[in-house]
Amino acid sequence: MKNYIIFDLEWNQSAHGKADSIEEFPFEIIEIGAVKLEKDYSISDEFHRLIRPQVYTQMHYAISEVTHMDMGELRHHGEKFTDAARSFIDWCGQDCIYCTWGSMDLTELQRNMKYFGVENPFPKPLFYYDVQKLYTLFYKDGVKPSLDAAVEELGLLEERSFHRALDDAYYTSKVLRQMIEELGEEQLLPYRSIDYYRIPDNKEEEIRIIFPDYSKYVSRVFPSKEEAMKERSVAEMKCYKCGRMLRKKIRWFTPNQKIYYGLAVCPEHGYLKGKVRMKRIDDLQVYVVKTLKLTDETGAQKIVHRKEELRKKRAQRSREKRKRLKREQKNS
């Protein structure tokens, strides 16, 4: 069995708000907590380090309220991030499967590694398990719960606190084990998440992965949204069940230039709905995360209705603009 590493981070930020933050380094890690799992998903080992801040040396009030940590504790008991991070990677060992609650921890760990000059040891692409996502997928209806809410719902609450790294890693492991016991590995473990901190550098590195009930594609960087939507690999809709390239029933459209929707029909498997999310690199450059999922008549009609509503809103705005121009011309 590979090493399952469930870890959690606590981080600080500028006490004076975003204006005083370093753009490429908004959060500084101040605590790492992790547990390692046995074959039966019970805990075999623990890891914990406090980290002495070097950038944001005044505690943000919200971080202090949630974690009950203070700078005195970190200065006296913390170590340098470089030492803590290298110790953590050594402790994890080779051939690890990382698990977190939410999608931010791996990103912030790598961001801190880059800032402090620690070599990034993770494979590319980096797959992991987002336990919050798994819990939402199988137990909730699209609303992501907090860790403490999930722990309480599953009856796993113990005399341990929340919002400290080792405690949250411990509780995350309990939630994961409970889900595996109830659902089975075969149902749960195919749903891996993809870390987006290091995106594909070129077409050969682009990521395509098929899950039991949807497919996902992660693109390389494009110079603009318009260029991205011209790319065939972005615009195409392919049935992930049979691999057939499909003709679109509704071409890609967007209500906000951030998310695009589309609809196609597979002769064998029925309606296929698509969502393209534009992820910004900077003011112009983007990469794409596209998901395709089979749906029923009701789901297809929702896409049709969404496009019709968008058409009506645009027509209404055009009418209002024409009226405004007529008024301005009349008054001039």
Short mmCIF file of C-alpha atoms in Angstrom, two decimals:
data_model
loop_
_atom_site.label_atom_id
_atom_site.label_comp_id
_atom_site.label_asym_id
_atom_site.label_seq_id
_atom_site.Cartn_x
_atom_site.Cartn_y
_atom_site.Cartn_z
CA MET A 1 0.00 0.00 0.00
CA LYS A 2 1.17 3.49 -0.77
CA ASN A 3 1.56 5.95 2.08
CA TYR A 4 -1.65 7.90 2.62
CA ILE A 5 -0.63 11.27 4.07
CA ILE A 6 -3.45 13.40 5.46
CA PHE A 7 -2.10 16.85 6.23
CA ASP A 8 -3.32 20.28 7.23
CA LEU A 9 -1.71 23.70 7.36
CA GLU A 10 -2.32 26.85 9.32
CA TRP A 11 -1.07 30.09 7.86
CA ASN A 12 -0.82 33.76 8.68
CA GLN A 13 -1.28 36.79 6.42
CA SER A 14 -0.57 40.49 6.51
CA ALA A 15 -2.09 42.03 9.60
CA HIS A 16 -2.79 45.18 7.57
CA GLY A 17 -4.78 43.54 4.80
CA LYS A 18 -4.26 42.68 1.16
CA ALA A 19 -2.71 46.05 0.30
CA ASP A 20 0.36 45.18 2.39
CA SER A 21 0.61 41.59 1.14
CA ILE A 22 3.22 40.22 -1.25
CA GLU A 23 1.25 39.37 -4.40
CA GLU A 24 2.91 36.02 -5.07
CA PHE A 25 3.03 35.15 -1.35
CA PRO A 26 -0.28 36.06 0.36
CA PHE A 27 -0.09 33.41 3.10
CA GLU A 28 2.83 32.29 5.26
CA ILE A 29 2.59 28.81 6.77
CA ILE A 30 2.96 28.76 10.56
CA GLU A 31 2.02 25.15 11.33
CA ILE A 32 2.14 21.76 9.61
CA GLY A 33 0.24 18.78 10.97
CA ALA A 34 -0.12 15.35 9.35
CA VAL A 35 -0.99 11.72 9.97
CA LYS A 36 0.11 8.63 8.08
CA LEU A 37 -2.33 5.76 7.53
CA GLU A 38 -2.03 1.98 7.76
CA LYS A 39 -3.62 -0.47 5.27
CA ASP A 40 -6.91 -0.33 7.19
CA TYR A 41 -6.74 3.50 7.14
CA SER A 42 -5.97 3.73 10.85
CA ILE A 43 -3.25 6.14 11.96
CA SER A 44 0.29 4.74 12.13
CA ASP A 45 2.29 7.94 12.70
CA GLU A 46 1.97 11.69 13.26
CA PHE A 47 3.94 14.76 12.22
CA HIS A 48 3.77 18.23 13.74
CA ARG A 49 5.84 21.38 13.39
CA LEU A 50 5.40 25.01 14.40
CA ILE A 51 7.04 27.51 12.05
CA ARG A 52 8.62 30.83 12.95
CA PRO A 53 7.32 33.56 10.60
CA GLN A 54 9.86 35.49 8.57
CA VAL A 55 7.59 37.65 6.40
CA TYR A 56 4.30 38.35 8.19
CA THR A 57 5.63 38.74 11.71
CA GLN A 58 2.47 40.26 13.19
CA MET A 59 -0.46 37.89 13.70
CA HIS A 60 -3.61 38.73 11.75
CA TYR A 61 -6.47 39.10 14.25
CA ALA A 62 -8.71 36.58 12.44
CA ILE A 63 -5.96 33.93 12.43
CA SER A 64 -5.37 34.48 16.13
CA GLU A 65 -9.09 34.18 16.91
CA VAL A 66 -9.48 30.91 14.96
CA THR A 67 -6.25 29.12 15.91
CA HIS A 68 -5.58 30.70 19.35
CA MET A 69 -1.93 30.96 18.35
CA ASP A 70 0.29 33.96 19.05
CA MET A 71 3.64 35.19 17.86
CA GLY A 72 5.30 34.47 21.18
CA GLU A 73 4.54 30.76 20.81
CA LEU A 74 5.81 30.72 17.23
CA ARG A 75 9.01 32.65 17.99
CA HIS A 76 9.94 30.42 20.93
CA HIS A 77 8.86 27.02 19.58
CA GLY A 78 8.82 27.46 15.82
CA GLU A 79 11.54 26.54 13.34
CA LYS A 80 12.41 27.85 9.91
CA PHE A 81 10.02 26.91 7.15
CA THR A 82 12.82 25.41 5.07
CA ASP A 83 13.70 22.97 7.88
CA ALA A 84 10.06 22.12 8.64
CA ALA A 85 9.14 21.56 5.00
CA ARG A 86 12.13 19.29 4.33
CA SER A 87 11.42 17.32 7.50
CA PHE A 88 7.80 16.90 6.40
CA ILE A 89 8.72 15.65 2.93
CA ASP A 90 11.28 13.21 4.42
CA TRP A 91 8.66 11.96 6.89
CA CYS A 92 6.10 11.39 4.12
CA GLY A 93 8.46 9.07 2.28
CA GLN A 94 8.32 7.92 -1.31
CA ASP A 95 5.24 7.12 -3.40
CA CYS A 96 2.74 9.09 -1.32
CA ILE A 97 -0.95 9.80 -1.79
CA TYR A 98 -1.75 13.17 -0.25
CA CYS A 99 -5.15 13.96 1.24
CA THR A 100 -6.44 17.32 2.44
CA TRP A 101 -9.65 19.00 3.51
CA GLY A 102 -10.23 21.44 0.66
CA SER A 103 -8.03 22.42 -2.26
CA MET A 104 -5.78 25.14 -0.81
CA ASP A 105 -3.22 23.30 1.31
CA LEU A 106 -1.14 21.79 -1.49
CA THR A 107 -1.15 25.09 -3.35
CA GLU A 108 0.01 27.08 -0.33
CA LEU A 109 2.63 24.49 0.58
CA GLN A 110 4.14 24.73 -2.90
CA ARG A 111 3.85 28.53 -2.92
CA ASN A 112 5.77 28.69 0.37
CA MET A 113 8.36 26.22 -0.96
CA LYS A 114 8.95 28.38 -4.01
CA TYR A 115 9.21 31.58 -1.98
CA PHE A 116 11.74 30.12 0.48
CA GLY A 117 13.72 28.20 -2.13
CA VAL A 118 12.73 24.63 -1.20
CA GLU A 119 12.82 22.22 -4.14
CA ASN A 120 9.34 21.08 -5.18
CA PRO A 121 9.28 17.28 -4.71
CA PHE A 122 5.81 16.61 -6.06
CA PRO A 123 5.06 14.86 -9.36
CA LYS A 124 3.48 16.76 -12.23
CA PRO A 125 0.57 16.44 -12.60
CA LEU A 126 -0.09 16.11 -8.89
CA PHE A 127 -3.15 14.03 -8.03
CA TYR A 128 -4.52 13.95 -4.50
CA TYR A 129 -7.73 13.39 -2.54
CA ASP A 130 -9.77 16.37 -1.47
CA VAL A 131 -11.75 14.80 1.38
CA GLN A 132 -14.09 17.78 1.57
CA LYS A 133 -14.93 17.31 -2.12
CA LEU A 134 -15.51 13.57 -1.61
CA TYR A 135 -17.75 14.22 1.37
CA THR A 136 -19.74 16.79 -0.60
CA LEU A 137 -20.04 14.48 -3.60
CA PHE A 138 -21.40 11.50 -1.68
CA TYR A 139 -23.09 13.00 1.39
CA LYS A 140 -24.20 16.52 0.51
CA ASP A 141 -26.03 18.26 -2.33
CA GLY A 142 -23.29 20.50 -3.68
CA VAL A 143 -22.80 22.58 -0.51
CA LYS A 144 -19.31 22.11 0.90
CA PRO A 145 -19.39 21.74 4.71
CA SER A 146 -16.72 22.74 7.17
CA LEU A 147 -14.61 19.98 8.70
CA ASP A 148 -16.21 20.37 12.12
CA ALA A 149 -19.71 20.11 10.57
CA ALA A 150 -18.78 16.88 8.74
CA VAL A 151 -17.20 15.41 11.88
CA GLU A 152 -20.34 16.17 13.88
CA GLU A 153 -22.65 14.80 11.19
CA LEU A 154 -20.73 11.50 11.12
CA GLY A 155 -20.64 11.24 14.92
CA LEU A 156 -16.82 11.36 15.04
CA LEU A 157 -16.37 14.20 17.51
CA GLU A 158 -13.74 13.62 20.21
CA GLU A 159 -12.15 15.74 22.91
CA ARG A 160 -9.88 17.43 20.40
CA SER A 161 -10.17 20.98 19.14
CA PHE A 162 -10.40 22.19 15.54
CA HIS A 163 -8.35 24.76 13.59
CA ARG A 164 -4.96 23.45 14.63
CA ALA A 165 -3.03 21.58 11.97
CA LEU A 166 -2.54 18.20 13.65
CA ASP A 167 -6.09 18.11 15.05
CA ASP A 168 -7.62 18.94 11.66
CA ALA A 169 -5.43 16.33 9.93
CA TYR A 170 -6.57 13.78 12.54
CA TYR A 171 -10.26 14.57 12.00
CA THR A 172 -9.86 14.55 8.22
CA SER A 173 -8.41 11.05 8.43
CA LYS A 174 -11.38 9.94 10.54
CA VAL A 175 -13.83 11.28 7.96
CA LEU A 176 -11.94 9.56 5.12
CA ARG A 177 -11.86 6.23 6.95
CA GLN A 178 -15.58 6.44 7.76
CA MET A 179 -16.45 7.13 4.12
CA ILE A 180 -14.30 4.24 2.90
CA GLU A 181 -15.96 1.90 5.40
CA GLU A 182 -19.44 3.00 4.34
CA LEU A 183 -18.92 3.36 0.58
CA GLY A 184 -15.96 1.13 -0.23
CA GLU A 185 -12.68 1.95 -1.94
CA GLU A 186 -14.06 1.07 -5.38
CA GLN A 187 -16.73 3.76 -5.19
CA LEU A 188 -14.75 6.49 -3.43
CA LEU A 189 -11.15 6.36 -4.61
CA PRO A 190 -11.61 6.87 -8.37
CA TYR A 191 -12.47 10.52 -7.63
CA ARG A 192 -8.98 12.01 -7.49
CA SER A 193 -8.46 15.75 -7.54
CA ILE A 194 -5.84 17.59 -9.59
CA ASP A 195 -3.65 20.27 -8.06
CA TYR A 196 -3.51 23.40 -10.26
CA TYR A 197 -0.46 25.12 -8.79
CA ARG A 198 1.72 23.88 -11.64
CA ILE A 199 -0.35 23.77 -14.79
CA PRO A 200 0.69 22.09 -18.08
CA ASP A 201 3.56 23.86 -19.84
CA ASN A 202 2.63 22.57 -23.30
CA LYS A 203 0.10 20.50 -25.24
CA GLU A 204 1.84 17.22 -24.37
CA GLU A 205 1.43 17.90 -20.63
CA GLU A 206 -2.30 18.69 -20.82
CA ILE A 207 -4.34 16.55 -18.45
CA ARG A 208 -7.26 14.35 -19.47
CA ILE A 209 -8.86 12.15 -16.85
CA ILE A 210 -12.07 10.12 -16.89
CA PHE A 211 -14.05 9.61 -13.69
CA PRO A 212 -16.97 7.19 -13.32
CA ASP A 213 -19.54 9.85 -14.21
CA TYR A 214 -17.66 12.75 -15.82
CA SER A 215 -14.43 13.69 -17.58
CA LYS A 216 -11.98 16.53 -16.93
CA TYR A 217 -9.47 18.32 -19.13
CA VAL A 218 -6.83 20.81 -17.92
CA SER A 219 -5.18 22.88 -20.65
CA ARG A 220 -1.91 24.67 -21.14
CA VAL A 221 -1.78 28.47 -20.96
CA PHE A 222 -3.42 30.57 -23.69
CA PRO A 223 -2.79 34.28 -24.35
CA SER A 224 -6.50 35.12 -23.98
CA LYS A 225 -9.97 33.65 -23.42
CA GLU A 226 -10.71 34.12 -27.11
CA GLU A 227 -7.63 32.13 -28.15
CA ALA A 228 -8.52 29.40 -25.67
CA MET A 229 -12.02 28.96 -27.12
CA LYS A 230 -10.56 28.66 -30.64
CA GLU A 231 -8.43 25.69 -29.58
CA ARG A 232 -9.96 22.41 -30.73
CA SER A 233 -9.11 20.52 -27.55
CA VAL A 234 -11.02 23.16 -25.58
CA ALA A 235 -14.01 23.53 -27.89
CA GLU A 236 -14.61 19.86 -28.72
CA MET A 237 -17.15 17.73 -26.87
CA LYS A 238 -16.33 14.03 -26.74
CA CYS A 239 -18.40 11.34 -25.01
CA TYR A 240 -16.24 9.90 -22.24
CA LYS A 241 -18.17 6.62 -22.34
CA CYS A 242 -17.58 5.69 -25.97
CA GLY A 243 -15.00 8.25 -27.16
CA ARG A 244 -17.24 9.53 -29.96
CA MET A 245 -16.71 13.13 -31.08
CA LEU A 246 -20.08 14.85 -30.81
CA ARG A 247 -21.86 17.57 -32.71
CA LYS A 248 -23.03 20.38 -30.43
CA LYS A 249 -26.72 20.94 -29.89
CA ILE A 250 -25.92 24.24 -28.15
CA ARG A 251 -22.59 25.88 -28.89
CA TRP A 252 -20.48 27.25 -26.08
CA PHE A 253 -21.93 30.38 -24.52
CA THR A 254 -21.00 32.43 -21.47
CA PRO A 255 -22.92 34.70 -19.10
CA ASN A 256 -19.83 36.28 -17.58
CA GLN A 257 -16.67 35.46 -19.62
CA LYS A 258 -15.53 33.18 -16.78
CA ILE A 259 -17.66 30.08 -17.35
CA TYR A 260 -18.86 28.70 -20.67
CA TYR A 261 -21.67 26.17 -21.09
CA GLY A 262 -22.45 23.80 -23.96
CA LEU A 263 -24.64 20.82 -24.84
CA ALA A 264 -24.17 17.88 -27.21
CA VAL A 265 -25.94 14.59 -27.88
CA CYS A 266 -24.33 11.17 -28.06
CA PRO A 267 -26.36 8.72 -30.21
CA GLU A 268 -25.55 5.93 -27.75
CA HIS A 269 -25.43 7.63 -24.35
CA GLY A 270 -27.66 10.70 -24.66
CA TYR A 271 -27.13 14.30 -23.62
CA LEU A 272 -23.66 15.52 -22.65
CA LYS A 273 -23.38 18.86 -20.88
CA GLY A 274 -20.14 20.79 -20.78
CA LYS A 275 -18.62 23.48 -18.57
CA VAL A 276 -15.45 25.41 -19.38
CA ARG A 277 -13.93 27.45 -16.55
CA MET A 278 -11.42 30.14 -17.42
CA LYS A 279 -8.65 30.29 -14.81
CA ARG A 280 -6.57 33.48 -14.87
CA ILE A 281 -2.80 33.53 -14.88
CA ASP A 282 -2.67 37.33 -15.15
CA ASP A 283 -4.78 40.09 -16.70
CA LEU A 284 -4.85 38.34 -20.08
CA GLN A 285 -3.45 34.81 -19.94
CA VAL A 286 -5.70 31.92 -18.93
CA TYR A 287 -5.83 28.18 -18.72
CA VAL A 288 -8.95 26.06 -19.02
CA VAL A 289 -10.59 23.44 -16.85
CA LYS A 290 -13.29 21.66 -18.85
CA THR A 291 -15.72 19.11 -17.42
CA LEU A 292 -18.12 16.99 -19.47
CA LYS A 293 -20.94 15.04 -17.88
CA LEU A 294 -23.82 12.96 -19.18
CA THR A 295 -27.22 14.32 -18.20
CA ASP A 296 -30.93 13.63 -18.70
CA GLU A 297 -33.67 15.60 -20.43
CA THR A 298 -34.14 17.82 -17.36
CA GLY A 299 -30.45 18.65 -17.21
CA ALA A 300 -30.37 19.39 -20.94
CA GLN A 301 -33.36 21.71 -20.64
CA LYS A 302 -31.59 23.65 -17.91
CA ILE A 303 -28.79 24.43 -20.36
CA VAL A 304 -31.33 25.42 -23.02
CA HIS A 305 -33.17 27.63 -20.52
CA ARG A 306 -29.93 29.25 -19.33
CA LYS A 307 -28.99 30.22 -22.88
CA GLU A 308 -32.49 31.56 -23.59
CA GLU A 309 -32.45 33.67 -20.44
CA LEU A 310 -29.05 35.05 -21.42
CA ARG A 311 -30.39 35.91 -24.89
CA LYS A 312 -33.35 37.75 -23.34
CA LYS A 313 -31.12 39.75 -20.97
CA ARG A 314 -28.81 40.78 -23.79
CA ALA A 315 -31.78 41.81 -25.95
CA GLN A 316 -33.17 43.84 -23.05
CA ARG A 317 -29.84 45.60 -22.55
CA SER A 318 -29.66 46.38 -26.27
CA ARG A 319 -33.16 47.89 -26.21
CA GLU A 320 -32.29 50.00 -23.17
CA LYS A 321 -29.07 51.17 -24.82
CA ARG A 322 -30.93 52.22 -27.99
CA LYS A 323 -33.51 54.13 -25.93
CA ARG A 324 -30.76 55.89 -24.00
CA LEU A 325 -28.99 56.91 -27.19
CA LYS A 326 -32.24 58.28 -28.64
CA ARG A 327 -32.82 60.35 -25.50
CA GLU A 328 -29.28 61.68 -25.63
CA GLN A 329 -29.63 62.59 -29.29
CA LYS A 330 -32.98 64.28 -28.66
CA ASN A 331 -31.58 66.35 -25.81
CA SER A 332 -28.40 67.32 -27.64
#
